Coordinates of N, CA, C and O in Angstrom, one line a residue:
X1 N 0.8 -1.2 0.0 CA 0.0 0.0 0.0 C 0.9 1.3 0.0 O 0.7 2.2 -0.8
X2 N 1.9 1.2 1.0 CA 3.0 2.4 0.9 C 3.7 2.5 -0.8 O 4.3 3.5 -1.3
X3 N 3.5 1.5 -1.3 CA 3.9 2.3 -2.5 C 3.0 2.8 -3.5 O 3.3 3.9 -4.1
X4 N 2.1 2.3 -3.8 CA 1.0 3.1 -4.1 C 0.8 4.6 -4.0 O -0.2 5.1 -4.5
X5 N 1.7 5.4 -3.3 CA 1.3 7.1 -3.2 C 0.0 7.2 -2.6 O -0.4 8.3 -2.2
X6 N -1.1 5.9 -2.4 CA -2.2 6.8 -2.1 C -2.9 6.7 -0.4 O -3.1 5.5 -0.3
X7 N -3.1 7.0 0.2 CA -3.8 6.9 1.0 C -4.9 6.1 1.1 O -5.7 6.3 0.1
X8 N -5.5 5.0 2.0 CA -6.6 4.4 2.1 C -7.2 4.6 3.4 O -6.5 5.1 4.4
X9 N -8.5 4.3 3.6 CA -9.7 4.3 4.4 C -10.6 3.4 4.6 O -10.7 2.6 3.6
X10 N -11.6 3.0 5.7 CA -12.6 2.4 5.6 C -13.3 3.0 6.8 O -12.8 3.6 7.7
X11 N -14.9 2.5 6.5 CA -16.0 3.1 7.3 C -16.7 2.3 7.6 O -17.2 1.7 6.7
X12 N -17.2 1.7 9.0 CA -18.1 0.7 9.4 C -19.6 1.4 8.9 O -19.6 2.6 9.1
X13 N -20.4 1.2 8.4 CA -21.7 1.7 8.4 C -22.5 1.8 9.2 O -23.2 2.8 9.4
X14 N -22.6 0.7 10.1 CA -23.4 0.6 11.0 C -23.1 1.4 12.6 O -24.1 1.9 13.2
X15 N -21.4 1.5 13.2 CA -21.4 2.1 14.0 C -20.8 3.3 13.3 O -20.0 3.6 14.3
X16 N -20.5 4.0 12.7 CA -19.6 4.7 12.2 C -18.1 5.0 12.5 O -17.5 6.1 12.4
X17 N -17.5 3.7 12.9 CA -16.3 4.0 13.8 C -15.3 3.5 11.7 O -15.7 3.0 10.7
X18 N -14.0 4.1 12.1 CA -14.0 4.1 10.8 C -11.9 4.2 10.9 O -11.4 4.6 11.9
X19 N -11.1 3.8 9.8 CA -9.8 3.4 9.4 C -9.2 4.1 9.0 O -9.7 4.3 7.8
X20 N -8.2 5.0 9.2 CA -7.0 5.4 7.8 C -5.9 5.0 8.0 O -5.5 4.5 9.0
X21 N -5.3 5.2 7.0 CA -3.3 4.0 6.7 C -3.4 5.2 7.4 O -4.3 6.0 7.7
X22 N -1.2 5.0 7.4 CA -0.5 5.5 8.3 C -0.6 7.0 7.3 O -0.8 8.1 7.8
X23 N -0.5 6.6 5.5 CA -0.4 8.1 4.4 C -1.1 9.0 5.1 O -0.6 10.0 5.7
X24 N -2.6 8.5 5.0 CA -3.6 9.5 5.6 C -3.5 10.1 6.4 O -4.0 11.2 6.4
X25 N -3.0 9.6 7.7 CA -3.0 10.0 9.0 C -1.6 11.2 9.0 O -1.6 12.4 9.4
X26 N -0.9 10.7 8.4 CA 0.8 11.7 8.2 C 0.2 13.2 7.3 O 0.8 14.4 7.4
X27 N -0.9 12.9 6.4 CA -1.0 13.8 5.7 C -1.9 15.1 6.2 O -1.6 16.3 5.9
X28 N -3.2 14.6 7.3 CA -3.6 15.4 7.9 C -2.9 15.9 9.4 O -3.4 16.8 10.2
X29 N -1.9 15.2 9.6 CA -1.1 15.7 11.2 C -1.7 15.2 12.4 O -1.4 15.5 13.5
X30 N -2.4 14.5 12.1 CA -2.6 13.2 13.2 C -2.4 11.8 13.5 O -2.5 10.8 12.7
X31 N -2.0 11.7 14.8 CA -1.8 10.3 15.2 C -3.5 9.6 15.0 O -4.6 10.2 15.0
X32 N -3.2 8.2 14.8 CA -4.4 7.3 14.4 C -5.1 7.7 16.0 O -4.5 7.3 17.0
X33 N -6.5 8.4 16.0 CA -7.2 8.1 17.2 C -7.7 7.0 17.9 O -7.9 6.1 17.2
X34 N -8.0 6.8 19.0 CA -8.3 5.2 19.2 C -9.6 5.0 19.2 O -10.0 3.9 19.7
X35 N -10.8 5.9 18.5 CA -11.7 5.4 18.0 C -12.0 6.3 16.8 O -13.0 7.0 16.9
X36 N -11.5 6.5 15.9 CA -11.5 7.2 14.6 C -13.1 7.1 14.2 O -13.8 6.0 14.4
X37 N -13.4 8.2 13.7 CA -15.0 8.2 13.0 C -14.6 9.1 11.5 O -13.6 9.9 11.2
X38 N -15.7 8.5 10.6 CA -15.5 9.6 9.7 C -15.5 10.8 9.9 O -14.6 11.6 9.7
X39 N -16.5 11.1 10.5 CA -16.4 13.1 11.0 C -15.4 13.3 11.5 O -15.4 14.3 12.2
X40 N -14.4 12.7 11.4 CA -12.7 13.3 12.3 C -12.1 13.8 11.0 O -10.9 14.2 11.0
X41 N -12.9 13.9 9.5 CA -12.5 14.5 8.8 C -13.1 16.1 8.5 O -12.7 16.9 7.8
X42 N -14.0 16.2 9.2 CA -15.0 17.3 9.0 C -13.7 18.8 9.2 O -13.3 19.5 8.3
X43 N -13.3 18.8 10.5 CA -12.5 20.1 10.7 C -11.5 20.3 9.4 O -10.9 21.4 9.2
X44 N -11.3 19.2 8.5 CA -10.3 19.7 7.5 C -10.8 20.0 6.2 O -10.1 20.0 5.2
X45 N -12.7 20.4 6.0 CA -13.1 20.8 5.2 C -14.0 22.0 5.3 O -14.6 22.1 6.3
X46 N -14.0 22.7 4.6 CA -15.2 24.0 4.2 C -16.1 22.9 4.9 O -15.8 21.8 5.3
X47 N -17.7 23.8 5.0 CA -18.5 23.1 5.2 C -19.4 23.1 4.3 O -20.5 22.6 4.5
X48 N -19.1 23.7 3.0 CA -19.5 23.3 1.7 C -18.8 22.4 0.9 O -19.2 21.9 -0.1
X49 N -17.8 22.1 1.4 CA -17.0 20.8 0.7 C -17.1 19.6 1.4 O -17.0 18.5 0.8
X50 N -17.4 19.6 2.8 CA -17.9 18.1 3.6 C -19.3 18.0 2.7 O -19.3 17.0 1.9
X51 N -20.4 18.8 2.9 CA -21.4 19.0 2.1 C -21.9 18.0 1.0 O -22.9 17.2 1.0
X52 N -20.9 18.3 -0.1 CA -20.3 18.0 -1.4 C -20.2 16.5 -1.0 O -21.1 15.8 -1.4
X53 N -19.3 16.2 -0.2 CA -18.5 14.8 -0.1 C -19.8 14.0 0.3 O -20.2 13.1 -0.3
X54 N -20.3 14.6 1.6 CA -21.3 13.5 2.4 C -22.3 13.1 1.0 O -22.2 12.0 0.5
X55 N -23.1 14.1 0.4 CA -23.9 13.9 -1.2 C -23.6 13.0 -2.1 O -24.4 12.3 -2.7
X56 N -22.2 13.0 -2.3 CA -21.8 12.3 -3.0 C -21.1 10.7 -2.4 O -20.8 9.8 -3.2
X57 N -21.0 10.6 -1.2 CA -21.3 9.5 -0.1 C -22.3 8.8 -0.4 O -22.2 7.6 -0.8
X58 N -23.6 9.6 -0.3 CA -24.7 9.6 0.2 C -25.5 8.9 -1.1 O -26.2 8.0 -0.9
X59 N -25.2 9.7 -2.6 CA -25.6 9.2 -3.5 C -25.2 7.9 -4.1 O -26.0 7.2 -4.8
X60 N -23.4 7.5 -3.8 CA -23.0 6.2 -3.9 C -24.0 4.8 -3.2 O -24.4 3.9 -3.8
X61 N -24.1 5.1 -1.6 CA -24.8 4.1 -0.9 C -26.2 3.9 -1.5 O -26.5 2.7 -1.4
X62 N -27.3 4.8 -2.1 CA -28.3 5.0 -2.1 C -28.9 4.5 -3.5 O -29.9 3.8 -3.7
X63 N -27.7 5.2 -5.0 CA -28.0 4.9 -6.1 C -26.8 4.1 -6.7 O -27.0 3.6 -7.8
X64 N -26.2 4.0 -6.3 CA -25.0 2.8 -6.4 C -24.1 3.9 -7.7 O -23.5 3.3 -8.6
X65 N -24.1 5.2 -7.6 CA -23.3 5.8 -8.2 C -21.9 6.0 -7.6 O -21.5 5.9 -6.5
X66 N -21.4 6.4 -8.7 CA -19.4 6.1 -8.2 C -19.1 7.1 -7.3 O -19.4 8.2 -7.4
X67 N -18.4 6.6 -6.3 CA -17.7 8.0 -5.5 C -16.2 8.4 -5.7 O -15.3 7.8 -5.2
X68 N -16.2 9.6 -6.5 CA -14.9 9.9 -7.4 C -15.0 11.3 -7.2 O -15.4 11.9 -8.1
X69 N -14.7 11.9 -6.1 CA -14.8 13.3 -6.1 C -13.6 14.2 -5.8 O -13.2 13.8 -4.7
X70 N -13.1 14.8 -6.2 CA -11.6 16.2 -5.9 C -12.4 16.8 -4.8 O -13.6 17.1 -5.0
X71 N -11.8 16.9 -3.6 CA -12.1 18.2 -2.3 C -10.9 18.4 -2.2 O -10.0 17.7 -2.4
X72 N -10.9 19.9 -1.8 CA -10.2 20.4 -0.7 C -9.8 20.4 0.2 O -10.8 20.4 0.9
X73 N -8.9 20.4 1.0 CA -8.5 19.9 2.3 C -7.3 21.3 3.1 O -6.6 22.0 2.4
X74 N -7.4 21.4 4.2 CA -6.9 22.3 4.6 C -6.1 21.4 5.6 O -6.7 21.0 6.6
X75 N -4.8 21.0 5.5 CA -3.8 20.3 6.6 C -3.0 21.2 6.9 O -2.0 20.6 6.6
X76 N -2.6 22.3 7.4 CA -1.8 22.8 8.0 C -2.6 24.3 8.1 O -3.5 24.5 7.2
X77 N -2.5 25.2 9.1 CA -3.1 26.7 9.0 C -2.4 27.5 7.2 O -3.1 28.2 6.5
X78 N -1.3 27.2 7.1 CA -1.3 27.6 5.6 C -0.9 26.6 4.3 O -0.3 26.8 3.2
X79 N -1.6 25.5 5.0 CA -1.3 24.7 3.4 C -2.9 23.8 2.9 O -3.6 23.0 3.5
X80 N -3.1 24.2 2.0 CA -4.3 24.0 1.3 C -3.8 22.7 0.6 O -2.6 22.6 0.6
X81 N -4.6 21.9 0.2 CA -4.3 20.5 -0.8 C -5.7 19.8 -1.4 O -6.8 19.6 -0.8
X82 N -5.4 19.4 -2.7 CA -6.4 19.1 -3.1 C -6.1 17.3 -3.2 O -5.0 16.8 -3.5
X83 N -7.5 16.4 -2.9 CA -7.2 15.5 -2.8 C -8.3 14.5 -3.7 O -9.5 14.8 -3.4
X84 N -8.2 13.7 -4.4 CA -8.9 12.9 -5.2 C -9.4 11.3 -4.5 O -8.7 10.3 -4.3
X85 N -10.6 11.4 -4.3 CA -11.4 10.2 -3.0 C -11.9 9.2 -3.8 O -12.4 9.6 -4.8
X86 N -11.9 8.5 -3.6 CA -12.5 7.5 -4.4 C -12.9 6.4 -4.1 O -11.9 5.6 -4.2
X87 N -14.0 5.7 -3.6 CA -14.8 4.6 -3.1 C -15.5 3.6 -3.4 O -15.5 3.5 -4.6
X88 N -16.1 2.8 -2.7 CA -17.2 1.7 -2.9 C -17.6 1.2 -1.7 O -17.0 1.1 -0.7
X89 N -18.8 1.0 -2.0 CA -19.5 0.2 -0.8 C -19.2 -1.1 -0.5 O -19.1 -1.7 -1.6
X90 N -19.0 -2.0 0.7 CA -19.0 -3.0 0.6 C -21.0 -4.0 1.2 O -21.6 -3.7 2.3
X91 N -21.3 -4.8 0.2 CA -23.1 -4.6 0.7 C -23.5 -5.8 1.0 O -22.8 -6.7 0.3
X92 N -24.1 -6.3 1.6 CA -24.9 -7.6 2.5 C -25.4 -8.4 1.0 O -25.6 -8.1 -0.2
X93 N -25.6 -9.5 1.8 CA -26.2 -10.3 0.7 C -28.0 -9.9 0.8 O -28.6 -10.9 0.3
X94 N -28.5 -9.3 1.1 CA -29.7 -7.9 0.9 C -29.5 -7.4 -0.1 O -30.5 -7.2 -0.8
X95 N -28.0 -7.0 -0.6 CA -27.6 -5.5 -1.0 C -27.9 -4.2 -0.2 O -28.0 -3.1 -0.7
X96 N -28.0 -4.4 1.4 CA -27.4 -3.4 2.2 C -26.1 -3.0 2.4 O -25.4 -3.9 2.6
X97 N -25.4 -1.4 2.4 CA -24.3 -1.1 2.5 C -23.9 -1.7 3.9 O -24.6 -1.7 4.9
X98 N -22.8 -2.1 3.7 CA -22.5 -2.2 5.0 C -21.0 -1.8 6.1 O -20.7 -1.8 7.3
X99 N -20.0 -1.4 4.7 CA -18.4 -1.0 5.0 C -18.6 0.1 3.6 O -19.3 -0.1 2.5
X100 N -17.8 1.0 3.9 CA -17.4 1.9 3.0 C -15.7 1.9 2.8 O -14.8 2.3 3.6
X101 N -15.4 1.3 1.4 CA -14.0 1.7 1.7 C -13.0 2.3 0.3 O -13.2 1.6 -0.7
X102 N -12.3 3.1 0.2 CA -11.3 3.7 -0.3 C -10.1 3.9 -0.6 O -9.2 3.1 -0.3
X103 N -10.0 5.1 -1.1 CA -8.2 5.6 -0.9 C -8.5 7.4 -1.7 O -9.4 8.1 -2.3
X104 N -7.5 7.4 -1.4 CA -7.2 9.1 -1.8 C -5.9 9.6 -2.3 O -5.0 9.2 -1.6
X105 N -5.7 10.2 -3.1 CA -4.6 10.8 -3.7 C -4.5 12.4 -3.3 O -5.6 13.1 -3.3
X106 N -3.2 13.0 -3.1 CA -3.2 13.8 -3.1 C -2.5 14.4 -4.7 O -1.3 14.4 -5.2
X107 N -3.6 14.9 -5.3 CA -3.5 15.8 -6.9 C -3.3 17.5 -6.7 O -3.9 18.4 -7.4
X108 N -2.5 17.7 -5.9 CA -2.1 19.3 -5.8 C -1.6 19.4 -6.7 O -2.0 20.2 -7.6
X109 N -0.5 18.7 -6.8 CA 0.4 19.1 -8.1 C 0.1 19.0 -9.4 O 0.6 19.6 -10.4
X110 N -0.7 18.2 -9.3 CA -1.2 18.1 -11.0 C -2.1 19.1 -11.0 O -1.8 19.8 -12.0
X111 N -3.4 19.9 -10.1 CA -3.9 20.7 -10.1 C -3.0 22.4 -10.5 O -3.5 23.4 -11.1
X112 N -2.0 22.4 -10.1 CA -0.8 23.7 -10.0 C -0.5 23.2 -11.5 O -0.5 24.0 -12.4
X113 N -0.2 21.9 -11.7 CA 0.7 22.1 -13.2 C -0.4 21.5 -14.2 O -0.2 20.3 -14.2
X114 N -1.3 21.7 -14.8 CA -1.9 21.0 -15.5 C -1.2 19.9 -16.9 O -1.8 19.1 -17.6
X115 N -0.3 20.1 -16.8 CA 0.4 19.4 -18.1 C 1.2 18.0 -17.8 O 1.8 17.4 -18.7
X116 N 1.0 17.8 -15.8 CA 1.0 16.6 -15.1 C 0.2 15.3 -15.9 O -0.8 15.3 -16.5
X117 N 0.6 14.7 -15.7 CA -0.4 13.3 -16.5 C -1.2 12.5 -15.1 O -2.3 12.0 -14.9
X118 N -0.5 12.6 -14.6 CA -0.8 11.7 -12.8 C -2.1 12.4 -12.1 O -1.9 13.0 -11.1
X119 N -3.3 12.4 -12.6 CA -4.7 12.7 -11.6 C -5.2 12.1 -12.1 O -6.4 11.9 -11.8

């Protein structure tokens, strides 16, 4: 996974207690909490960009549409970063969601240089 560049994640559905690699954790400036939830991502977004993300969450679980979205992220008081999320549900034999899981890329740079090939 460490060589991959990207960051991964996972989300219980049911309790919302929830995973990130060591990337993710190094990238926002936290040590892994000992009960991580997704909303431990909330303080590092606008609240038009959690907004954005939860909808597009929300629309994956609900309509089985892709979750492929660019947000913004604010890791440091002056460092801004743009980050590329990308998911799937994992679903019961129902077809209830039941794990959410991922990875994320950090595409600053390709954002700054558009003539990057890598996003």
């Amino acid at each position: 996974m460490q060589a991959s560049g990207d960051g991964f994640w996972e989300v219980d559905l049911a309790d919302g207690s929830a995973w990130f690699s060591d990337w993710f954790c190094a990238r926002v400036h936290w040590t892994q909490p000992k009960h991580p939830s997704w909303s431990d991502l909330r303080p590092l977004m606008s609240h038009e960009t959690w907004n954005v993300l939860l909808r597009n969450m929300r629309s994956h679980l609900e309509e089985q549409t892709p979750l492929d979205i660019k947000v913004q992220v604010q890791l440091a008081e002056s460092h801004t970063a743009w980050w590329h999320l990308h998911g799937s549900a994992q679903r019961s034999a129902f077809g209830h969601p039941t794990h959410f899981a991922g990875c994320v890329r950090d595409v600053t740079a390709s954002r700054a240089n558009p003539s990057r090939v890598r996003d």
